[in-house]
Coordinates of C-alpha atoms and ligand atoms in Angstrom, one line a residue:
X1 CA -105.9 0.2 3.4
X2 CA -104.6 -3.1 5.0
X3 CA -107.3 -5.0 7.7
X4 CA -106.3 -4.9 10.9
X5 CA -104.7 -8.5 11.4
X6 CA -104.6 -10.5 14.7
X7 CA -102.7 -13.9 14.9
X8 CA -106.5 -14.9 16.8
X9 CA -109.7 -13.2 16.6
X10 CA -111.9 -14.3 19.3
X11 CA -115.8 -14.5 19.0
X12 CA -117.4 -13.4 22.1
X13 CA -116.8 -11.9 25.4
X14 CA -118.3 -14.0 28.0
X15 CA -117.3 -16.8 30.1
X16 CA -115.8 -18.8 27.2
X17 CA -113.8 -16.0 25.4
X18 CA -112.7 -14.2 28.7
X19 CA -111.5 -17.9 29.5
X20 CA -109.8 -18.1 26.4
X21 CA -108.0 -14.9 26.0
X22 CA -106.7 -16.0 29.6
X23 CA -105.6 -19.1 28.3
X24 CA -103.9 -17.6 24.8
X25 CA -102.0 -14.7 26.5
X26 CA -100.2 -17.1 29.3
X27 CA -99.7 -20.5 26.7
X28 CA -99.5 -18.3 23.3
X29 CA -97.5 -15.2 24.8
X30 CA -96.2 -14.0 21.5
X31 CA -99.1 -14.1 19.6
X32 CA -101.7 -11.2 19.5
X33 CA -105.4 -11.6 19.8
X34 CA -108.5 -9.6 19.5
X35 CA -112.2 -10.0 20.8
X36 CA -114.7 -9.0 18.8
X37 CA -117.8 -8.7 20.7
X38 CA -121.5 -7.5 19.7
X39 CA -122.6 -6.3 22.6
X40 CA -121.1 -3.4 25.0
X41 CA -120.5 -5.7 28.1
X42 CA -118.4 -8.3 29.1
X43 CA -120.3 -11.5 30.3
X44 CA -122.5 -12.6 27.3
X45 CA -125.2 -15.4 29.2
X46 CA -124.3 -13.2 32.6
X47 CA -125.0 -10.0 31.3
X48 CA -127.6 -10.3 29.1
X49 CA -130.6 -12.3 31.3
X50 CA -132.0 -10.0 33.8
X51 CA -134.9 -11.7 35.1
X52 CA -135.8 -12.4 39.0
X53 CA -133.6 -14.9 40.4
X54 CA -131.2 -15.4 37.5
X55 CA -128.7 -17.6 38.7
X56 CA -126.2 -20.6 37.6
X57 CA -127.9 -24.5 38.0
X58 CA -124.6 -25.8 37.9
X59 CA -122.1 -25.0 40.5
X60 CA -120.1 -22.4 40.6
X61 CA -116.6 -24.0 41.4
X62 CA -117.3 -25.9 37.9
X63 CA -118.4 -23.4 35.9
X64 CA -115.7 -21.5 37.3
X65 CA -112.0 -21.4 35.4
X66 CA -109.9 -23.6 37.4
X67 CA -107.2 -20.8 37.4
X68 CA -109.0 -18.3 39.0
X69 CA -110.6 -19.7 42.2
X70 CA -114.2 -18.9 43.3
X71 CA -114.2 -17.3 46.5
X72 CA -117.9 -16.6 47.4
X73 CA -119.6 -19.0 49.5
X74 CA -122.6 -19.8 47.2
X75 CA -121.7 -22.9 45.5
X76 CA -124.9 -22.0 43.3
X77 CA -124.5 -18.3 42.3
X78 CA -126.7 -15.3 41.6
X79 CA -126.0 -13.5 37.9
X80 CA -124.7 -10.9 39.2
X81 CA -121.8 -12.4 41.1
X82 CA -121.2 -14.6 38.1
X83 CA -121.2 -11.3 36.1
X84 CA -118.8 -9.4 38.6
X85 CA -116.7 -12.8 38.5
X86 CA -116.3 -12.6 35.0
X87 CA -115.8 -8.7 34.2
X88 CA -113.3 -8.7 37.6
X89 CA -111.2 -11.3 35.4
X90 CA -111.2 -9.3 32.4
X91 CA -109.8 -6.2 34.2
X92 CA -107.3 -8.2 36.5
X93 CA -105.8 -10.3 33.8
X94 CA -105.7 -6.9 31.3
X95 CA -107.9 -8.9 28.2
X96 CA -110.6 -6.0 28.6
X97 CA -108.4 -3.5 26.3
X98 CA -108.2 -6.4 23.9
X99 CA -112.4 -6.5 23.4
X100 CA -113.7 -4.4 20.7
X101 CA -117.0 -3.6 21.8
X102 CA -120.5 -3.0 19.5
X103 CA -118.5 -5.5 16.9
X104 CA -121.3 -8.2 15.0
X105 CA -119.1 -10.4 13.4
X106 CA -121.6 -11.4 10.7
X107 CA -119.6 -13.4 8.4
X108 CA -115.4 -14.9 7.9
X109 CA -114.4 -16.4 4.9
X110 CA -110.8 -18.4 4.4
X111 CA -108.5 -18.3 1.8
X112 CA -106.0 -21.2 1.5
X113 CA -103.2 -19.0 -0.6
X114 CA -103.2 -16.5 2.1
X115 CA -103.5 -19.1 5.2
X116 CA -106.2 -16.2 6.6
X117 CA -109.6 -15.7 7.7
X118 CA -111.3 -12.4 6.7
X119 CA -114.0 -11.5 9.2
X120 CA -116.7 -8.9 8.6
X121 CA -118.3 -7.6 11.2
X122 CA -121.3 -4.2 11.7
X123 CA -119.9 -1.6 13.7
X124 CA -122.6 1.0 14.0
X125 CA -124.0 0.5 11.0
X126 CA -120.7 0.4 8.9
X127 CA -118.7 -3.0 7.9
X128 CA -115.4 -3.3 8.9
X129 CA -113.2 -6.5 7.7
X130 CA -110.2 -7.4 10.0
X131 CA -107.8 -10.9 9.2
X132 CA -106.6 -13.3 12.0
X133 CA -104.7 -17.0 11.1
X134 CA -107.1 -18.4 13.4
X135 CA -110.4 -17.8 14.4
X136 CA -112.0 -19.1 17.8
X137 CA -115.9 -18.9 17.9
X138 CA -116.6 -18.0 21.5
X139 CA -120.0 -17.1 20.9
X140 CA -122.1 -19.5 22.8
X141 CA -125.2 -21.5 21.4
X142 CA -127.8 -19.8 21.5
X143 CA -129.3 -16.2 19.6
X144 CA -128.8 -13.1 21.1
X145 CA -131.8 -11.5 19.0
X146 CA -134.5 -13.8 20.4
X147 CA -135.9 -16.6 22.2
X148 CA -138.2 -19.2 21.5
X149 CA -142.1 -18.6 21.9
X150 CA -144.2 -21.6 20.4
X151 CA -147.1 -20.2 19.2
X152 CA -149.9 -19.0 21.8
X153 CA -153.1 -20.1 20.3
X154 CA -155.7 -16.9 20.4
X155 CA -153.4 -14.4 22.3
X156 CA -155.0 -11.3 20.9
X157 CA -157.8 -10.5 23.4
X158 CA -155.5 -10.8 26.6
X159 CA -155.1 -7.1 28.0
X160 CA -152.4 -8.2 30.7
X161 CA -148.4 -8.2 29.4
X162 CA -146.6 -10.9 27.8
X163 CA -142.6 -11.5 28.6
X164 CA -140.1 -13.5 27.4
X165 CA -137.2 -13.7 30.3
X166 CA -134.6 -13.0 27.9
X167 CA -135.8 -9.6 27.2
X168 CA -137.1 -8.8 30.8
X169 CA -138.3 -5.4 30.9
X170 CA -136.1 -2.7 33.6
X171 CA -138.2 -2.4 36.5
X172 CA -141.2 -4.6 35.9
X173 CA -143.8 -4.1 38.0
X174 CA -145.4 -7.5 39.4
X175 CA -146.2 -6.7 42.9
X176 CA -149.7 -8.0 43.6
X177 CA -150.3 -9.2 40.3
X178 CA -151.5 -13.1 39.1
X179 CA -148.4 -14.5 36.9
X180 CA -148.4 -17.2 35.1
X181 CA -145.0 -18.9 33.4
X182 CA -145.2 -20.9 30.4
X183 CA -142.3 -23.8 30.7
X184 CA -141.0 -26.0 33.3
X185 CA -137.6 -25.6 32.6
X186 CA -134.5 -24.0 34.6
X187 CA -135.8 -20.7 34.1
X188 CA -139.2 -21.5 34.8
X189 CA -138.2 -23.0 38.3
X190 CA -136.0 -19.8 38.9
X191 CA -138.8 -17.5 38.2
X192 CA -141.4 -19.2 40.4
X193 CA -140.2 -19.1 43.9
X194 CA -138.2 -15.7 42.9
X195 CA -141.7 -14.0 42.4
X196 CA -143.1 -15.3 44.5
X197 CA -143.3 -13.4 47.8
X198 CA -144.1 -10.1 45.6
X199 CA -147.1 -11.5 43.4
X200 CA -150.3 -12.2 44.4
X201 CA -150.1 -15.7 42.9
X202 CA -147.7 -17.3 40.3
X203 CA -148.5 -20.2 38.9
X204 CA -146.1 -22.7 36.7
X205 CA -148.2 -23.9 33.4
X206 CA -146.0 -26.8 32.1
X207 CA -147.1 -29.4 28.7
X208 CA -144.8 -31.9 30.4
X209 CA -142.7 -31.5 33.6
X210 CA -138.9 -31.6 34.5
X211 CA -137.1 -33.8 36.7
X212 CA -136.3 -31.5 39.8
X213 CA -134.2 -31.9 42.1
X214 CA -133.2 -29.5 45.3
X215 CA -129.5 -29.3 46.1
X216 CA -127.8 -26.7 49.1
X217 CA -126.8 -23.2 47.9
X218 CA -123.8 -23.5 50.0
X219 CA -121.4 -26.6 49.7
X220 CA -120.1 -27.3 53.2
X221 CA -117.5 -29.6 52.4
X222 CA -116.1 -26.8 49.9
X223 CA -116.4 -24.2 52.7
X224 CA -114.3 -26.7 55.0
X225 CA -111.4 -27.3 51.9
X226 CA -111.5 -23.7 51.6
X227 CA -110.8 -22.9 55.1
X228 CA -107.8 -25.2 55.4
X229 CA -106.4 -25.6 52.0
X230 CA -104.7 -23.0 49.9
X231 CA -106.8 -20.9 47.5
X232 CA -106.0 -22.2 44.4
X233 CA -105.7 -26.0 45.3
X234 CA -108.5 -25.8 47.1
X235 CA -110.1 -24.3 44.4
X236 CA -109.0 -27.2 42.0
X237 CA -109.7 -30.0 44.6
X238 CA -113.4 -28.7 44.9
X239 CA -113.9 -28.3 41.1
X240 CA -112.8 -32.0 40.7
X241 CA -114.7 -33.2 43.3
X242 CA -117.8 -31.3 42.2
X243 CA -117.3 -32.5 39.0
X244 CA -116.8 -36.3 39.4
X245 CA -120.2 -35.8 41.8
X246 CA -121.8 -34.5 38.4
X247 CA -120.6 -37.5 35.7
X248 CA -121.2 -39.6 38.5
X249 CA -124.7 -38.9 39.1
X250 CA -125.2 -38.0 35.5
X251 CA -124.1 -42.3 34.6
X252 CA -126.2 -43.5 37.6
X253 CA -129.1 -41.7 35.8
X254 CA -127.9 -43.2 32.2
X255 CA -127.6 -46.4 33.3
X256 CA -130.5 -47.2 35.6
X257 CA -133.3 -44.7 34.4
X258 CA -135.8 -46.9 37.1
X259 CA -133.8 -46.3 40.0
X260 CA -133.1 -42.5 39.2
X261 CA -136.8 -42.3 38.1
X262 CA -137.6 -43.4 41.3
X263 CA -135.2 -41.6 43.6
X264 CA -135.5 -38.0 42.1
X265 CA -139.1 -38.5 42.3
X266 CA -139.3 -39.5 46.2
X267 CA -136.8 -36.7 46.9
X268 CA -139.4 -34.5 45.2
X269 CA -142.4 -35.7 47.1
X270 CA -140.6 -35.7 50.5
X271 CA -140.0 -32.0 49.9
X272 CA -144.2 -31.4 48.8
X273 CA -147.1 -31.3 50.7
X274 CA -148.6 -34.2 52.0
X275 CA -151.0 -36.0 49.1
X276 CA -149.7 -33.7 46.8
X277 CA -149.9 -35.0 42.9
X278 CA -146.5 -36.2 42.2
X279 CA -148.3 -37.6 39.0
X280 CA -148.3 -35.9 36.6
X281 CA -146.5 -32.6 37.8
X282 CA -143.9 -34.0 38.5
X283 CA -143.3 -37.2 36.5
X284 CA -141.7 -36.4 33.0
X285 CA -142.2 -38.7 30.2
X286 CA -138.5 -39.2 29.7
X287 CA -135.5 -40.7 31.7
X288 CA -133.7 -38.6 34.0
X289 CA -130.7 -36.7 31.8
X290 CA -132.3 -37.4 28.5
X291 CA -133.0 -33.3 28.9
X292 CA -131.0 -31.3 31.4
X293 CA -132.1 -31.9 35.0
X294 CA -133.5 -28.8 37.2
X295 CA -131.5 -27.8 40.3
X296 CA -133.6 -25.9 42.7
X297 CA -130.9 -24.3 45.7
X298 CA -132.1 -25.3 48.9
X299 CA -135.7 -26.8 47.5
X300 CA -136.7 -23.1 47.0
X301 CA -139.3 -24.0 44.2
X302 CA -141.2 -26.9 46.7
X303 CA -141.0 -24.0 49.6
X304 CA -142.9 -21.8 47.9
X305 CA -145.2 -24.7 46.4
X306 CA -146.0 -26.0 50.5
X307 CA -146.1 -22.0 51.0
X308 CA -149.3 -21.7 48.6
X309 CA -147.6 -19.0 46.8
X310 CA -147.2 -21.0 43.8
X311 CA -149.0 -23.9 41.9
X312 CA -148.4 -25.8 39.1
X313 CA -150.6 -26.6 36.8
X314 CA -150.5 -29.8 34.1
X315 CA -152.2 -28.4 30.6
X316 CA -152.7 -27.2 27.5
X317 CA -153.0 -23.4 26.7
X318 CA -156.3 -23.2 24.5
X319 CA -156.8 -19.8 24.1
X320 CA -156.4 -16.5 26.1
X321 CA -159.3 -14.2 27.0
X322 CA -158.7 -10.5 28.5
X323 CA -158.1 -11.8 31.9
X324 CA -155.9 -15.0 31.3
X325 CA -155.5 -18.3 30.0
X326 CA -157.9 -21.1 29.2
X327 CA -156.7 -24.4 29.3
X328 CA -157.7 -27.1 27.3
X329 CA -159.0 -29.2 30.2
X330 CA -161.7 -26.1 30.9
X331 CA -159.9 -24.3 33.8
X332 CA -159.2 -20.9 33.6
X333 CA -156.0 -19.3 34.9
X334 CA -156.6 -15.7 35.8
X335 CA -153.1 -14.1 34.7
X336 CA -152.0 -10.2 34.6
X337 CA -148.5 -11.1 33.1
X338 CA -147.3 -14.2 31.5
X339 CA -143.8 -15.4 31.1
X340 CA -143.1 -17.6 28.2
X341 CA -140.0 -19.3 29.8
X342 CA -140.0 -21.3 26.8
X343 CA -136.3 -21.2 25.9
X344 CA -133.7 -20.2 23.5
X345 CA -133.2 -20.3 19.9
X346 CA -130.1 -22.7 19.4
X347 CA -127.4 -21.6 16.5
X348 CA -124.6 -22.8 15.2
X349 CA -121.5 -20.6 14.6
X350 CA -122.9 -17.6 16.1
X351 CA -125.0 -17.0 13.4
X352 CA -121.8 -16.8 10.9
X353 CA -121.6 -17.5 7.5
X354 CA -118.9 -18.7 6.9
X355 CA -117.0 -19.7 3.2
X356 CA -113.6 -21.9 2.7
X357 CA -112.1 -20.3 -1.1
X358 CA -114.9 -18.9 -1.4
X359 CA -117.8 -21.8 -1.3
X360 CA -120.2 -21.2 1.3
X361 CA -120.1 -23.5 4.5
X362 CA -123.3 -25.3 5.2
X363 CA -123.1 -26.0 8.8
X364 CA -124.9 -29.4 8.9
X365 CA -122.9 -31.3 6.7
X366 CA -119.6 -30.7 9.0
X367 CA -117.9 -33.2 11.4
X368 CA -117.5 -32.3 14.7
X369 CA -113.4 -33.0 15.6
X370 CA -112.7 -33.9 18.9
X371 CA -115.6 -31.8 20.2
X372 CA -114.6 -28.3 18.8
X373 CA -113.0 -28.4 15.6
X374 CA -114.9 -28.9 12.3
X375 CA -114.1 -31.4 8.8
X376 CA -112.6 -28.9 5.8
X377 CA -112.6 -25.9 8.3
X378 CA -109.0 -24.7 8.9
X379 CA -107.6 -22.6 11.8
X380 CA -111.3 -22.7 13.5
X381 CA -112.8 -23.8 16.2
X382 CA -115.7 -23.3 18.0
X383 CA -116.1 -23.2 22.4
X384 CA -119.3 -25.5 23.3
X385 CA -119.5 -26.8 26.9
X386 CA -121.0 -29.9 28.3
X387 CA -124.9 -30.8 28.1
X388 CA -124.3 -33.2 31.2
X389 CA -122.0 -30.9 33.9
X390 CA -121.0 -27.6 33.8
X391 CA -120.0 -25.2 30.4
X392 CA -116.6 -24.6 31.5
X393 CA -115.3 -27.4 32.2
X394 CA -115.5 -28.3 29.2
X395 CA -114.8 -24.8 27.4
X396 CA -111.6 -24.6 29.0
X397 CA -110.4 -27.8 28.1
X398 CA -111.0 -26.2 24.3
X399 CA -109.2 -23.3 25.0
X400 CA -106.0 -25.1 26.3
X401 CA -106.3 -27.4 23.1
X402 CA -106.6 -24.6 20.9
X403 CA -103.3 -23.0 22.1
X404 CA -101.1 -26.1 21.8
X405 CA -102.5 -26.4 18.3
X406 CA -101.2 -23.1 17.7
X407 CA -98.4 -23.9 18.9
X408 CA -98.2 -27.2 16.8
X409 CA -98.5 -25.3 13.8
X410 CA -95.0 -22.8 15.0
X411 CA -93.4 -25.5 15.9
X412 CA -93.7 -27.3 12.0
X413 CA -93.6 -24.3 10.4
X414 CA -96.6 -24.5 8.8
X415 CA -99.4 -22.1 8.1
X416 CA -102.5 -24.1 9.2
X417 CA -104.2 -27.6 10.2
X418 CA -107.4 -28.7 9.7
X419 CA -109.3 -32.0 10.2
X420 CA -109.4 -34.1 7.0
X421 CA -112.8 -33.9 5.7
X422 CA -111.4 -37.8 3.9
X423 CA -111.5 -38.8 7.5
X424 CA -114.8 -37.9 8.7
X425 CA -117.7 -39.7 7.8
X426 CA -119.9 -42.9 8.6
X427 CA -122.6 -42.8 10.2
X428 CA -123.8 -39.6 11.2
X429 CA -125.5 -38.6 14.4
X430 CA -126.7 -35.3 16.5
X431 CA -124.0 -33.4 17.7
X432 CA -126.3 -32.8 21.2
X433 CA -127.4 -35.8 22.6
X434 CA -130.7 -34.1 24.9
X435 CA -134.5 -34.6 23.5
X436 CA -134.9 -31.3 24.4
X437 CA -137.3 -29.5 22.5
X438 CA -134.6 -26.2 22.2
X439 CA -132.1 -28.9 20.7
X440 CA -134.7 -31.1 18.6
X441 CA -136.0 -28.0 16.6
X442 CA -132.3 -27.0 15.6
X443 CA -130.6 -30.6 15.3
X444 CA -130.5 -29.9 11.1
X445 CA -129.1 -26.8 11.4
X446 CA -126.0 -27.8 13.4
X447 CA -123.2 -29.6 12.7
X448 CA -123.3 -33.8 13.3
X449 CA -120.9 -36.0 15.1
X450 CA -119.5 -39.2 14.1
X451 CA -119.7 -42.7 15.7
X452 CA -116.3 -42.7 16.5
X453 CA -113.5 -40.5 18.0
X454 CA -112.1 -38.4 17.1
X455 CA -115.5 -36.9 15.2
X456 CA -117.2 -37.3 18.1
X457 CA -118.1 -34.8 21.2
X458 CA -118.1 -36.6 24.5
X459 CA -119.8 -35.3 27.1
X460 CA -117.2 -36.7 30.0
X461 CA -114.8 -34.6 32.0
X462 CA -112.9 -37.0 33.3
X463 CA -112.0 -38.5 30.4
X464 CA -111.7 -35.2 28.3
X465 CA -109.4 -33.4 30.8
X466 CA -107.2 -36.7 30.8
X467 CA -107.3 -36.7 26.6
X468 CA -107.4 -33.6 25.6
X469 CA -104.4 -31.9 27.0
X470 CA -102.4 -35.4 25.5
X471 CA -104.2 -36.5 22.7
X472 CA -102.3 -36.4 19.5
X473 CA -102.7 -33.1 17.4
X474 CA -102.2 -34.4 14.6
X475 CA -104.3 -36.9 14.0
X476 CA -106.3 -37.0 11.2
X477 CA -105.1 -33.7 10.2
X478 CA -104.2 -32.1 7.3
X479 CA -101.6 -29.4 7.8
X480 CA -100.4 -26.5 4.9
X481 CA -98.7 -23.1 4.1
X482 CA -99.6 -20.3 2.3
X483 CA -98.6 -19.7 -0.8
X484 CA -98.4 -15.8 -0.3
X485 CA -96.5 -15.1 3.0
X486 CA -98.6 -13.2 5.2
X487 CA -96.8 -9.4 5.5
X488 CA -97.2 -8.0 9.0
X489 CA -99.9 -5.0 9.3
Ligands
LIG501 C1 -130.3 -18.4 31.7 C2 -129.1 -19.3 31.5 C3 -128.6 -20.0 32.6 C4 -127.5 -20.9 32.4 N1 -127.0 -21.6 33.5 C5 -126.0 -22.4 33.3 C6 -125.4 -23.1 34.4 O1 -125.8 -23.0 35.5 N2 -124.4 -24.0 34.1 C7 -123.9 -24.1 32.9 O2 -122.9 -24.9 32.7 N3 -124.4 -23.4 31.8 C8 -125.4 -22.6 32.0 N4 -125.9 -21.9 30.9 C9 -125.2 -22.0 29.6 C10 -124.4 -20.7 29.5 O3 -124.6 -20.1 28.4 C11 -122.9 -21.1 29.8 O4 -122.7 -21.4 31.1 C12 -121.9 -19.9 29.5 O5 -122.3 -18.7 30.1 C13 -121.6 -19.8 28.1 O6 -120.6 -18.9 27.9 P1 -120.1 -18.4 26.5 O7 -119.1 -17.3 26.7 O8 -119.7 -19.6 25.7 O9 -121.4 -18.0 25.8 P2 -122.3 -16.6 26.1 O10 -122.4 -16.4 27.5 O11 -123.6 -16.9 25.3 O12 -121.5 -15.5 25.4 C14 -121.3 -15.4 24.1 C15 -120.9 -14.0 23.7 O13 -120.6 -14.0 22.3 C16 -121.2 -12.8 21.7 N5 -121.5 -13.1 20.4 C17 -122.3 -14.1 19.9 N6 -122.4 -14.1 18.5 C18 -121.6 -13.0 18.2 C19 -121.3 -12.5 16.9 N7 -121.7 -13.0 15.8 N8 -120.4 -11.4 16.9 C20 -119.9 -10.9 18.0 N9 -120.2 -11.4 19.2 C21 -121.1 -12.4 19.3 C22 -122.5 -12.6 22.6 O14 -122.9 -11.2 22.5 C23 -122.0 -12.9 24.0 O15 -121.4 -11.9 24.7 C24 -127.0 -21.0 31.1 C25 -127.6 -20.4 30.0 C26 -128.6 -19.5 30.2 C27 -129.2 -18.8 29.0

């Protein structure tokens, strides 16, 4: 029996694939396309985390498409309207009958004679192989499957429960209780003031603090455009603003790590109690932006800190008895449920393997090209966003390269393009910038940038939305035909 073939298989059903399916069917219209997706919802990211407060730390007019405006009047949204935003598009723009749900794409291989990637996927248990001429990895960066937990040292005598947010349990039951969340990440700063008003204490156990810093749920400036100005130019005039705000603060940061130092932590203390200790809980080690900065809407997480709801506390786990935690410095932290907000599990590919005429790919020794394609890997590319500013900005940018590429290859008549694996080379680097611990424990496992473009992945919008959507395609390309026309199926 002949695969089912699509001219693109997409990876992934949530922002970035909805996104690109968008952007194939109105730039590509005569070429088909099919989303395979392993889960049985739209949204990916938006769907799957259900824990209190989930919620976007960029905002929304940015990690919004800038074809389809953002109407609702929290600049900094709740998962659920992000979720609604995403599955609304899928319905209005008709991609939903395009998903094939319940789909794990586990592994693709290329063949060169054929111009053609074969992608197996588990469907229920059984394989099923389909063929596409290009395949688009929308599958985020991080494992579905599970988060990360360092390991807790003497956990087996606590009696209370023990949660990671990515698998947050229907209906939990924390009313009253003492919580304690591990991290001091963007999850852990959503879950503090979120729990809050239910618990009978929570309490934030951090190794090493975040830079945090509170910004206004609402945008009033944006509410004002959107009042006068049309929908969708309004829309696009907020995003760009919103955006230039981002790169703008992100290079004040860069560039004068004292100064930001200094300013993010006197915003911070202006918003605690009076003699509270700045030092340590609220000093990182690093320089603002070397690791993602933590938005807090409307200072929510210093509210509930002046409130005496919550605490943070600067420390070491030790060990755990019955009823909690013991630090190393002594203290005890009485805890009924702790929350390892500890992160994700970064992966490249969506966990693919992937072979090219049938030798295996190893990730790690690929080029990045031009932020999304990938040395020696033809008709493939994969959807990452920024590290600095919001996902989609740069995702779409990917999407709207990807079709004109397809469209390149029409246009010559040729099968496929790749980027020369004779061009890439030099000196390699991490393709992720951030001393995060989530990106330091995976930085061998992903693919490496150059030290010049275009094997490099910048992380600026302005200068991306300005270069991608003119940059030459075929620069340090290699383009080719099949040997063995591809028959229709
Ligand atoms: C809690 C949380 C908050 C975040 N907040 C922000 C924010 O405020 N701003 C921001 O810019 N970014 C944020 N991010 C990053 C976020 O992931 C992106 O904003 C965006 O949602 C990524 O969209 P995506 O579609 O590329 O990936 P995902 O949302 O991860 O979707 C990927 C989809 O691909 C599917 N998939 C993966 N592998 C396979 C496979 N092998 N076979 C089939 N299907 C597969 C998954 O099931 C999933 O549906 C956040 C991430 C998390 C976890």
């Amino acid at each position: 029996m002949t695969a089912e073939h699509s001219d693109v298989i997409i990876v992934g059903a949530g922002l970035s694939g909805v996104g690109a399916a968008y952007r194939l069917q109105t730039e590509c219209p005569d070429k088909t396309y099919t989303i395979l997706e392993a889960r049985d919802a739209i949204g990916g990211t938006w769907d799957l985390f259900r824990y209190p407060g989930i919620r976007s730390d960029s905002d929304m007019y940015t990690l919004s498409w800038p074809f389809r405006p953002w109407k609702n009047p929290k600049a900094i949204a709740d998962g659920d309207d992000i979720r609604t935003y995403i599955r609304e598009a899928a319905d209005d723009y008709g991609i939903e009958r395009h998903i094939q749900f319940g789909t794990r794409v586990v592994s693709a291989a290329w063949s060169t004679d054929d111009a053609m990637w074969t992608v197996t996927s588990t469907v229920a248990g059984k394989t099923v192989t389909q063929t596409a001429s290009f395949l688009y990895l929308c599958s985020g960066y991080y494992s579905y499957d599970k988060g990360y937990t360092p390991e807790l040292p003497g956990l087996d005598p606590f009696e209370g429960q023990v949660i990671h947010p990515q698998f947050w349990p229907e209906g939990l039951d924390y009313r009253g209780k003492e919580v304690v969340v591990v991290g001091s990440g963007a999850t852990a700063v959503t879950l503090v003031p979120s729990m809050a008003d239910e618990v009978k204490h929570i309490t934030m156990l951090q190794r090493s603090p975040s830079y945090v810093m509170a910004l206004p749920q609402e945008d009033k400036l944006a509410d004002l455009m959107r009042n006068v100005l049309p929908d969708g130019f309004a829309h696009r005039a907020i995003r760009r603003k919103n955006a230039i705000f981002s790169i703008g603060m992100y290079q004040f940061c860069q560039r004068f790590p004292k100064a930001s130092r200094k300013l993010l932590t006197r915003l911070a203390k202006k918003k605690l109690p009076e003699g509270y200790d700045i030092d340590p809980h609220f000093t990182p080690v690093y320089d603002p932006w070397d690791q993602r900065l933590c938005i807090v809407p409307n200072g929510d997480l210093f509210r509930t800190i002046r409130h005496g709801k919550a605490s943070i506390v600067t420390d070491h786990i030790k060990s755990f008895d019955a009823t909690g935690i013991e630090l190393e410095s002594g203290k005890h932290l009485d805890a009924d449920i702790v929350i390892t907000a500890t992160g994700l599990q970064v992966v490249a590919f969506g966990q693919l393997e992937l072979t090219v005429d049938g030798k295996a790919v190893d990730p790690h020794k690929l080029y990045v090209y031009k932020g999304l394609m990938f040395s020696g890997l033809p008709n493939f590319a994969w959807c990452v966003g920024y590290t600095n500013a919001s996902w989609t900005l740069r995702a779409d940018l990917s999407s709207q390269y990807v079709c004109r590429l397809i469209n390149l290859l029409d246009k010559k008549g040729v099968d496929y393009g790749m980027p020369d694996p004779k061009g890439a080379g030099g000196d390699a680097r991490p393709i992720l910038d951030l001393t995060s611990g989530y990106v330091q424990r995976v930085v061998s496992d992903l693919p490496q940038q150059g030290q010049t473009s275009p094997w490099t992945i910048r992380q600026n919008w302005l200068l991306d939305s300005r270069d991608m959507k003119r940059t030459d395609l075929e620069q340090e390309m290699v383009f080719g035909k099949a040997k063995v026309p591809a028959t229709a199926s």
